[in-house]
XYZ file of C-alpha atoms in Angstrom:
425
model
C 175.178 158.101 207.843
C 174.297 160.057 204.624
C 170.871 160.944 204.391
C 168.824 159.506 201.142
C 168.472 162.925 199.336
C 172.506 163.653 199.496
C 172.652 160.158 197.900
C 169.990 160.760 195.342
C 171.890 163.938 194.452
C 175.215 162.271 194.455
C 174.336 159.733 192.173
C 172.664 162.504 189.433
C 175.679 163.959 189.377
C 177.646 160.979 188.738
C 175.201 160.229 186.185
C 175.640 163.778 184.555
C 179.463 163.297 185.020
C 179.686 160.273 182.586
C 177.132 160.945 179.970
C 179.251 164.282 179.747
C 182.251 162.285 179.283
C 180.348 159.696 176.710
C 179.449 163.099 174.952
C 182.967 164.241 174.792
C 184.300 161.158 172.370
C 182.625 163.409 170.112
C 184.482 167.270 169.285
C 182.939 168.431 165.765
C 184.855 171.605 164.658
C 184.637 173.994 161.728
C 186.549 172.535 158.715
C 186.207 171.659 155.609
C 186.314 168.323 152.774
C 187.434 169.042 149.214
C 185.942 165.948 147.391
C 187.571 164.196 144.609
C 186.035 166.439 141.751
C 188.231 169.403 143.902
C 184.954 170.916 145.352
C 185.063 172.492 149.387
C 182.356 171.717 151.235
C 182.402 173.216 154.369
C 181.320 171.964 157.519
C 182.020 170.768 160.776
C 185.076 167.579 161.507
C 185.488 165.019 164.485
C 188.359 166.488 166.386
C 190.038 162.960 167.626
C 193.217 160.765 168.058
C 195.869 161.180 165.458
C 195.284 157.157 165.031
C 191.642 157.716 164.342
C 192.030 160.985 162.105
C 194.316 158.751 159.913
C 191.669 155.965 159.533
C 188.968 158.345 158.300
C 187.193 161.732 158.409
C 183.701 162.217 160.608
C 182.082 165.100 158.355
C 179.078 166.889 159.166
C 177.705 169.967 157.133
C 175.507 170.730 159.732
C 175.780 170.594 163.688
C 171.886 168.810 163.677
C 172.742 166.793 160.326
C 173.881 162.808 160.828
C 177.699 162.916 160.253
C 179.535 160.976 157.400
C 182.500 158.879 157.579
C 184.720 159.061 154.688
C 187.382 157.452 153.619
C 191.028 157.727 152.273
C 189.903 156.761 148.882
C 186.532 158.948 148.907
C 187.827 162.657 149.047
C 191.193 164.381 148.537
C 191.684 166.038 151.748
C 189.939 167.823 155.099
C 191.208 170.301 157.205
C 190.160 171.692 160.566
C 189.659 175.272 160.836
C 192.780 177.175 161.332
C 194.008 173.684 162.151
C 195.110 170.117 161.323
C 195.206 169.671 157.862
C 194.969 166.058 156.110
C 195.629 164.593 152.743
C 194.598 161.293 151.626
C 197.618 159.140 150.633
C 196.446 158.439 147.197
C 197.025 162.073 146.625
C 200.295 161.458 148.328
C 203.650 161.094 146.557
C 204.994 158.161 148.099
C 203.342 154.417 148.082
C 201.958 152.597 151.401
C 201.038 149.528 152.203
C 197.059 150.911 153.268
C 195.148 153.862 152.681
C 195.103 156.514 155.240
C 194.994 160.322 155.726
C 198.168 161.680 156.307
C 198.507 165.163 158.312
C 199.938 167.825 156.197
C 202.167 169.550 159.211
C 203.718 172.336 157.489
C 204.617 173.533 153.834
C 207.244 175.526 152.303
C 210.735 174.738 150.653
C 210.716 171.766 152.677
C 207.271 170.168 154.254
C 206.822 168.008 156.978
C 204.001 165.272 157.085
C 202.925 162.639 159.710
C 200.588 160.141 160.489
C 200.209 157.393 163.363
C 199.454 153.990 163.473
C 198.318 151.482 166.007
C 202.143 150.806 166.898
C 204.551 153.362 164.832
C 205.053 156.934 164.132
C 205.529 157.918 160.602
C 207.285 161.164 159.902
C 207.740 162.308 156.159
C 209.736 165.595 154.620
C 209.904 166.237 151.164
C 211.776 168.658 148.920
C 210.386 169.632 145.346
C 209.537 166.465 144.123
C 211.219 163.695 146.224
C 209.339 162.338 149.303
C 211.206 160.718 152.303
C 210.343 158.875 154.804
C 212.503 158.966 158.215
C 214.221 156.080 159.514
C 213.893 156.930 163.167
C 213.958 153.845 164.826
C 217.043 151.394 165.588
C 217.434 148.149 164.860
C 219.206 146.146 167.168
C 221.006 142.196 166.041
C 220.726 139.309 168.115
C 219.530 135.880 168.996
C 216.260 135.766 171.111
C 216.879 132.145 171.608
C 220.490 132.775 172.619
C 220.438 135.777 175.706
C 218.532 138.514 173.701
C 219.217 141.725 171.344
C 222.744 142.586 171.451
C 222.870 146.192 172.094
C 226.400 146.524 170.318
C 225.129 145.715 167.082
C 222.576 148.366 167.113
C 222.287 149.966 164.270
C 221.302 153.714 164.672
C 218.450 155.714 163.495
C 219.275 157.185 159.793
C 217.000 160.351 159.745
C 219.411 162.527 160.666
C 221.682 161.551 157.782
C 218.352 161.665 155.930
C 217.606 165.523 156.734
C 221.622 166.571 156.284
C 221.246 165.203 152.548
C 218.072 167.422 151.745
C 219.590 170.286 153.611
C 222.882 169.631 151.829
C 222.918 173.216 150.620
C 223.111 174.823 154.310
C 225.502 172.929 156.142
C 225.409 175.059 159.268
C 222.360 173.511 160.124
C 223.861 170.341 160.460
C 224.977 170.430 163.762
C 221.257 171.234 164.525
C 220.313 168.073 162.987
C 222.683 166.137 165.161
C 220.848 168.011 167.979
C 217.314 167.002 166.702
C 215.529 164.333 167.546
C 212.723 163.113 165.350
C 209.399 165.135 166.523
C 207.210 167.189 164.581
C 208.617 170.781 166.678
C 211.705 169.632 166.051
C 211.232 168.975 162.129
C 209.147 172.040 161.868
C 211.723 173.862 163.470
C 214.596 172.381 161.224
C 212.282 173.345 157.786
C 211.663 176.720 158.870
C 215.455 177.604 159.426
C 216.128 175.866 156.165
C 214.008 178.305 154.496
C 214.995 181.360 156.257
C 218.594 180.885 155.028
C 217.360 179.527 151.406
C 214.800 181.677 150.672
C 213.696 184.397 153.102
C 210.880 186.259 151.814
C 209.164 183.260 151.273
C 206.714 182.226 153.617
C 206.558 178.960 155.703
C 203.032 177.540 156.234
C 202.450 175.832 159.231
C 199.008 174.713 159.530
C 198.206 174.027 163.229
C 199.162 177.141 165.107
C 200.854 175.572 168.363
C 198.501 176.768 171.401
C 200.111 179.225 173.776
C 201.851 177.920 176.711
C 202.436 178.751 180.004
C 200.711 179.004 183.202
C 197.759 180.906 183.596
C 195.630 181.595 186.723
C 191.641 182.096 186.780
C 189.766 183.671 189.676
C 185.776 182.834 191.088
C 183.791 182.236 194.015
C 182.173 179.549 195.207
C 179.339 177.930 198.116
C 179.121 174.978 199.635
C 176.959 172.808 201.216
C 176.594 169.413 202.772
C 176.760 166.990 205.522
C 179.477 166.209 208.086
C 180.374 163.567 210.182
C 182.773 163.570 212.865
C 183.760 160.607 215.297
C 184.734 160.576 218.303
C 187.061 159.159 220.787
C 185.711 157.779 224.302
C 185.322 160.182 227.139
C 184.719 159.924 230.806
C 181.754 161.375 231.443
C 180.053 160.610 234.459
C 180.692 163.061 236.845
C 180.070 160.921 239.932
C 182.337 157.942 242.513
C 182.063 155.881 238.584
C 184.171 155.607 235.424
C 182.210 155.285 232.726
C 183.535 156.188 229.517
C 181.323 156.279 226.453
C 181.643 157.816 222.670
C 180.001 160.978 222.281
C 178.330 159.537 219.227
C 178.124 162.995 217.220
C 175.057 162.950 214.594
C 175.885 163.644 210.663
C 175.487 167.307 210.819
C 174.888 170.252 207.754
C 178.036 172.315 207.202
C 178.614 175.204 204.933
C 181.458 177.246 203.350
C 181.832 180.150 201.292
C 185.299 180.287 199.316
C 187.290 181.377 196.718
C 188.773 179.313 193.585
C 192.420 180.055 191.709
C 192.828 177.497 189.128
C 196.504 177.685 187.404
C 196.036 176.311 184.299
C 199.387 174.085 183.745
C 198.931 174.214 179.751
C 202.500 173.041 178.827
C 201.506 171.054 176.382
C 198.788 173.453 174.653
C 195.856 172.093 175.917
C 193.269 173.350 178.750
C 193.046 169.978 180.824
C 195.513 170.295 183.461
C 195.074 172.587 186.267
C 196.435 173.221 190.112
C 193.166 173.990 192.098
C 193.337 176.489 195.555
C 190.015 176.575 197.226
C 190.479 178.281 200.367
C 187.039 178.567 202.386
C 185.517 179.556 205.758
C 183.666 176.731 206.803
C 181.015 176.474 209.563
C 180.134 172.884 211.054
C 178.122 172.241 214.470
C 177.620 168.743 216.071
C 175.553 167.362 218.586
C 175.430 164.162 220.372
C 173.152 163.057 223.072
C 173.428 160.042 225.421
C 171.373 158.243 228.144
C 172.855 155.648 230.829
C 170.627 153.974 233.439
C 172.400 153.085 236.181
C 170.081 152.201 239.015
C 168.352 154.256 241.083
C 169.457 156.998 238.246
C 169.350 157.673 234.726
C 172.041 160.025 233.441
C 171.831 162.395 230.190
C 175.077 163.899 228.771
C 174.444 166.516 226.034
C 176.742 168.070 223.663
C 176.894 170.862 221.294
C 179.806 172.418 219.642
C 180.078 174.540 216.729
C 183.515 174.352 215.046
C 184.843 177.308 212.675
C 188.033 176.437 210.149
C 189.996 177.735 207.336
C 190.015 175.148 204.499
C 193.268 175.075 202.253
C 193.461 172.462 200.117
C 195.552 171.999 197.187
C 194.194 170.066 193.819
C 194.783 168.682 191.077
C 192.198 169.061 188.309
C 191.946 167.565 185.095
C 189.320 168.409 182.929
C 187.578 166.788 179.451
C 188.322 170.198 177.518
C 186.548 170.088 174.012
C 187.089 173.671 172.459
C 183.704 173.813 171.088
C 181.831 171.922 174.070
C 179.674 173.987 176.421
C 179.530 171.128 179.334
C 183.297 170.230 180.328
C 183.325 167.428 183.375
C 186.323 167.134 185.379
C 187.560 165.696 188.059
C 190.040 167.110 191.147
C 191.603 165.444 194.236
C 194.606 166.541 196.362
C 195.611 167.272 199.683
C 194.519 169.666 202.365
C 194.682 171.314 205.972
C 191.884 173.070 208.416
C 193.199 175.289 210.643
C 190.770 175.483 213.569
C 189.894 179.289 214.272
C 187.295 178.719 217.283
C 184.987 176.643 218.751
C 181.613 176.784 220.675
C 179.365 174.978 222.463
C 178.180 173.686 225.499
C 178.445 170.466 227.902
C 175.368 169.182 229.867
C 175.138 166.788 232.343
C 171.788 165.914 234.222
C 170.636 163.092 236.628
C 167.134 162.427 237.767
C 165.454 158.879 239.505
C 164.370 156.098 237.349
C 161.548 155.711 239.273
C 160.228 158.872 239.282
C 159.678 159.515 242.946
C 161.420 162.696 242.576
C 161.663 165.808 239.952
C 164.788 166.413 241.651
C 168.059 166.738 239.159
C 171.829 167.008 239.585
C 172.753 169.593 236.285
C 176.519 169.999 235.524
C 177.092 172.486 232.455
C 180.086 173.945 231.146
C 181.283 176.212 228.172
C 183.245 174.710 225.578
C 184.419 178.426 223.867
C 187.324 178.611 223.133
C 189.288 180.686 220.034
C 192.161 178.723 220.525
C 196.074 180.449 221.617
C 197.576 177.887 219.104
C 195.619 177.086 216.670
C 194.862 173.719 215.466
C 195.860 172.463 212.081
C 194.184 168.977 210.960
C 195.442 167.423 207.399
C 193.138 165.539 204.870
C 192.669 163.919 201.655
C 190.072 165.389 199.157
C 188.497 164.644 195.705
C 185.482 165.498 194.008
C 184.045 165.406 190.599
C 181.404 167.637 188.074
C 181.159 169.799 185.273
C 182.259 173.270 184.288
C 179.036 175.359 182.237
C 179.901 177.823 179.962
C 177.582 180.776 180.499
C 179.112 183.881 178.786
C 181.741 185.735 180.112
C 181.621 183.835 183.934
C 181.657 179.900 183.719
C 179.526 178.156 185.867
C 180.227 175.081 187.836
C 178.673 172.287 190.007
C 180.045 169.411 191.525
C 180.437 166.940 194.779
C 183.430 166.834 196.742
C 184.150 164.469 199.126
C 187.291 164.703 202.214
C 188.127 162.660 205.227
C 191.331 163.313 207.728
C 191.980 164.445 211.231
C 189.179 165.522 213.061
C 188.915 167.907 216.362
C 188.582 165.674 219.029
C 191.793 163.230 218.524
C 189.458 161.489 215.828
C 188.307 161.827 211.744
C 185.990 163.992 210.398
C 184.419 163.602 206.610
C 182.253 166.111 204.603
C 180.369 165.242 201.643
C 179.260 168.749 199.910
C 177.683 169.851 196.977
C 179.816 173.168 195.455
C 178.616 175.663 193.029
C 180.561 178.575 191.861
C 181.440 181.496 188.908
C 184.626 182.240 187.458
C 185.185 186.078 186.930
């Protein structure tokens, strides 16, 4: 049973954990708005979904300042800091059905421009003048009433018939285009070769640098500290003509760990949210249970106390609410794990004395339970946790809860709730 403080504490984190996460909806960033007279204003920008970026721009020219929404038809254009760069499509060459702000992806000889809605992906290229719009979807004929699309009359997607007419001029890109598939890296890609061959010493603008990726490991320390449980299987023991089997009925007990973290961040995709988490610890844990059966004229007392020593491995995957200009980053982590059982120690006590109290006279069994174990014990278990990373300086700080359950000792389960702090180097 979990004591009331570890619950109290439990539950402040949680609470920390989601109003961290309620504050992350919200990523302002250095940028700036050029209005419709052509003025910059400089400021800070709601970093969010390429849906919501296309509806409107959250503008604040200070951090403390209330932010502004603006829309398509209130300023030309807003860009992000050595980042995302939007235009509003009135200032765009081509006509839609609605207003919206349409990412400016790259420039040069050929640009690229996207924007999303609810349900489609709109890619654009244009070349001097013209604007086009890719066809990158196929259509497919058919009677819904009558068995469903028929996937022979498909008609195909038409961008890349599209992209060979504006690149008519360098056909050995073409079979690069039959290659491509319609993506902004791939589009990008396609512009910037075009303009190598068409016009070298002209630069090609792309206006979100693509994040490095790769996997990249990160190195700390951590403690540990909490409360442990471990059942327990029945055991015979009355040492006596009976066979009484009982459970030892182990009390939750503290346990503490010192460790050391290696997160590999898995940033593939150019963001700092996915990670592989190795915690290996040294972790300390000692239970005692205590038991009284009156069996007339006697009352018998078993006592145990054993002090278990492990190396914790476990494995974890960590996701975390990365904001790039957010001190407090929650995350979350489970995976699996194994304790391999160094030692143990403890003792067994056995005592019997009358119920009546005619005599002081006692029967006392003890025995050593020491052991440091010729083949070592390895238990498996399931673990997950949840808190926030703290950027202070140079050395990140985190806290958090984590909680695991498996395969205990004694033929049984064990579970440890802790609360972990740590530094990264």
């Amino acid at each position: 049973m979990i004591s009331f403080k570890y619950k109290i504490a439990f539950s402040l984190l949680t609470f920390l954990f989601l109003f961290s996460e309620t504050k992350a909806q919200t990523d302002f960033r250095p940028g700036y708005i050029i209005t419709l007279q052509g003025d910059t204003v400089k400021g800070f920008l709601n970093y969010r979904s390429g849906i919501a970026n296309a509806k409107n721009c959250v503008f604040k020219k200070e951090q403390d300042q209330d932010k502004v929404v603006y829309t398509p038809d209130q300023i030309r254009a807003y860009r992000f800091q050595d980042g995302k760069n939007y235009l509003s499509s009135i200032q765009f060459n081509y006509g839609l059905e609605e207003d919206v702000f349409i990412e400016s992806v790259s420039q040069g000889l050929i640009s690229v421009f996207y924007y999303k809605e609810d349900v489609k992906d709109h890619f654009f290229v244009s070349k001097g003048n013209q604007v086009v719009e890719l066809d990158h979807h196929d259509r497919f004929a058919g009677n819904l009433r009558n068995g469903g699309i028929n996937q022979g009359q498909a008609v195909p997607e038409k961008f890349r018939g599209q992209l060979k007419y504006l690149m008519w001029d360098q056909p050995s890109l073409h079979p690069s285009i039959e290659r491509a598939s319609c993506t902004i890296k791939d589009l990008v890609s396609l512009a910037k070769a075009y303009q190598q061959l068409s016009s070298p010493s002209q630069e090609y603008v792309q206006f979100e640098k693509p994040a490095p990726k790769g996997v990249k490991s990160k190195f700390g320390v951590f403690v540990a500290g909490g409360l442990s449980h471990l059942d327990s299987p029945p055991y015979n023991m009355y040492i006596s003509d009976y066979d009484v089997r009982k459970y030892l009925d182990f009390k939750p007990s503290f346990t503490y760990e010192v460790g050391v973290l290696v997160d590999l961040s898995l940033n593939f995709i150019g963001e700092n949210k996915y990670f592989l988490q190795l915690a290996p610890a040294l972790n300390i844990a000692e239970y005692i249970s205590q038991k009284e059966l009156a069996l007339y004229p006697l009352l018998y007392s078993y006592k145990t106390n054993i002090q278990f020593t492990t190396l914790k491995l476990p494995l974890m995957f960590k996701y975390s609410f990365y904001r790039s200009n957010a001190s407090v980053l929650p995350f979350f982590k489970f995976g699996p794990g194994c304790d391999i059982y160094l030692n143990q120690k403890g003792r067994y006590e056995y005592t019997s004395g009358p119920l009546d109290g005619a005599s002081n006279q006692e029967t006392v069994y003890t025995a050593s339970l020491d052991t440091t174990y010729d083949d070592k014990p390895i238990m498996f278990y399931f673990m997950g946790g949840a808190g926030v990373d703290i950027k202070t300086g140079k050395r990140p700080f985190s806290i958090g809860v984590t909680y695991k359950k498996g395969a205990g000792p004694l033929d049984s389960y064990r579970s440890d709730l802790q609360l972990q702090m740590g530094f990264q180097f």
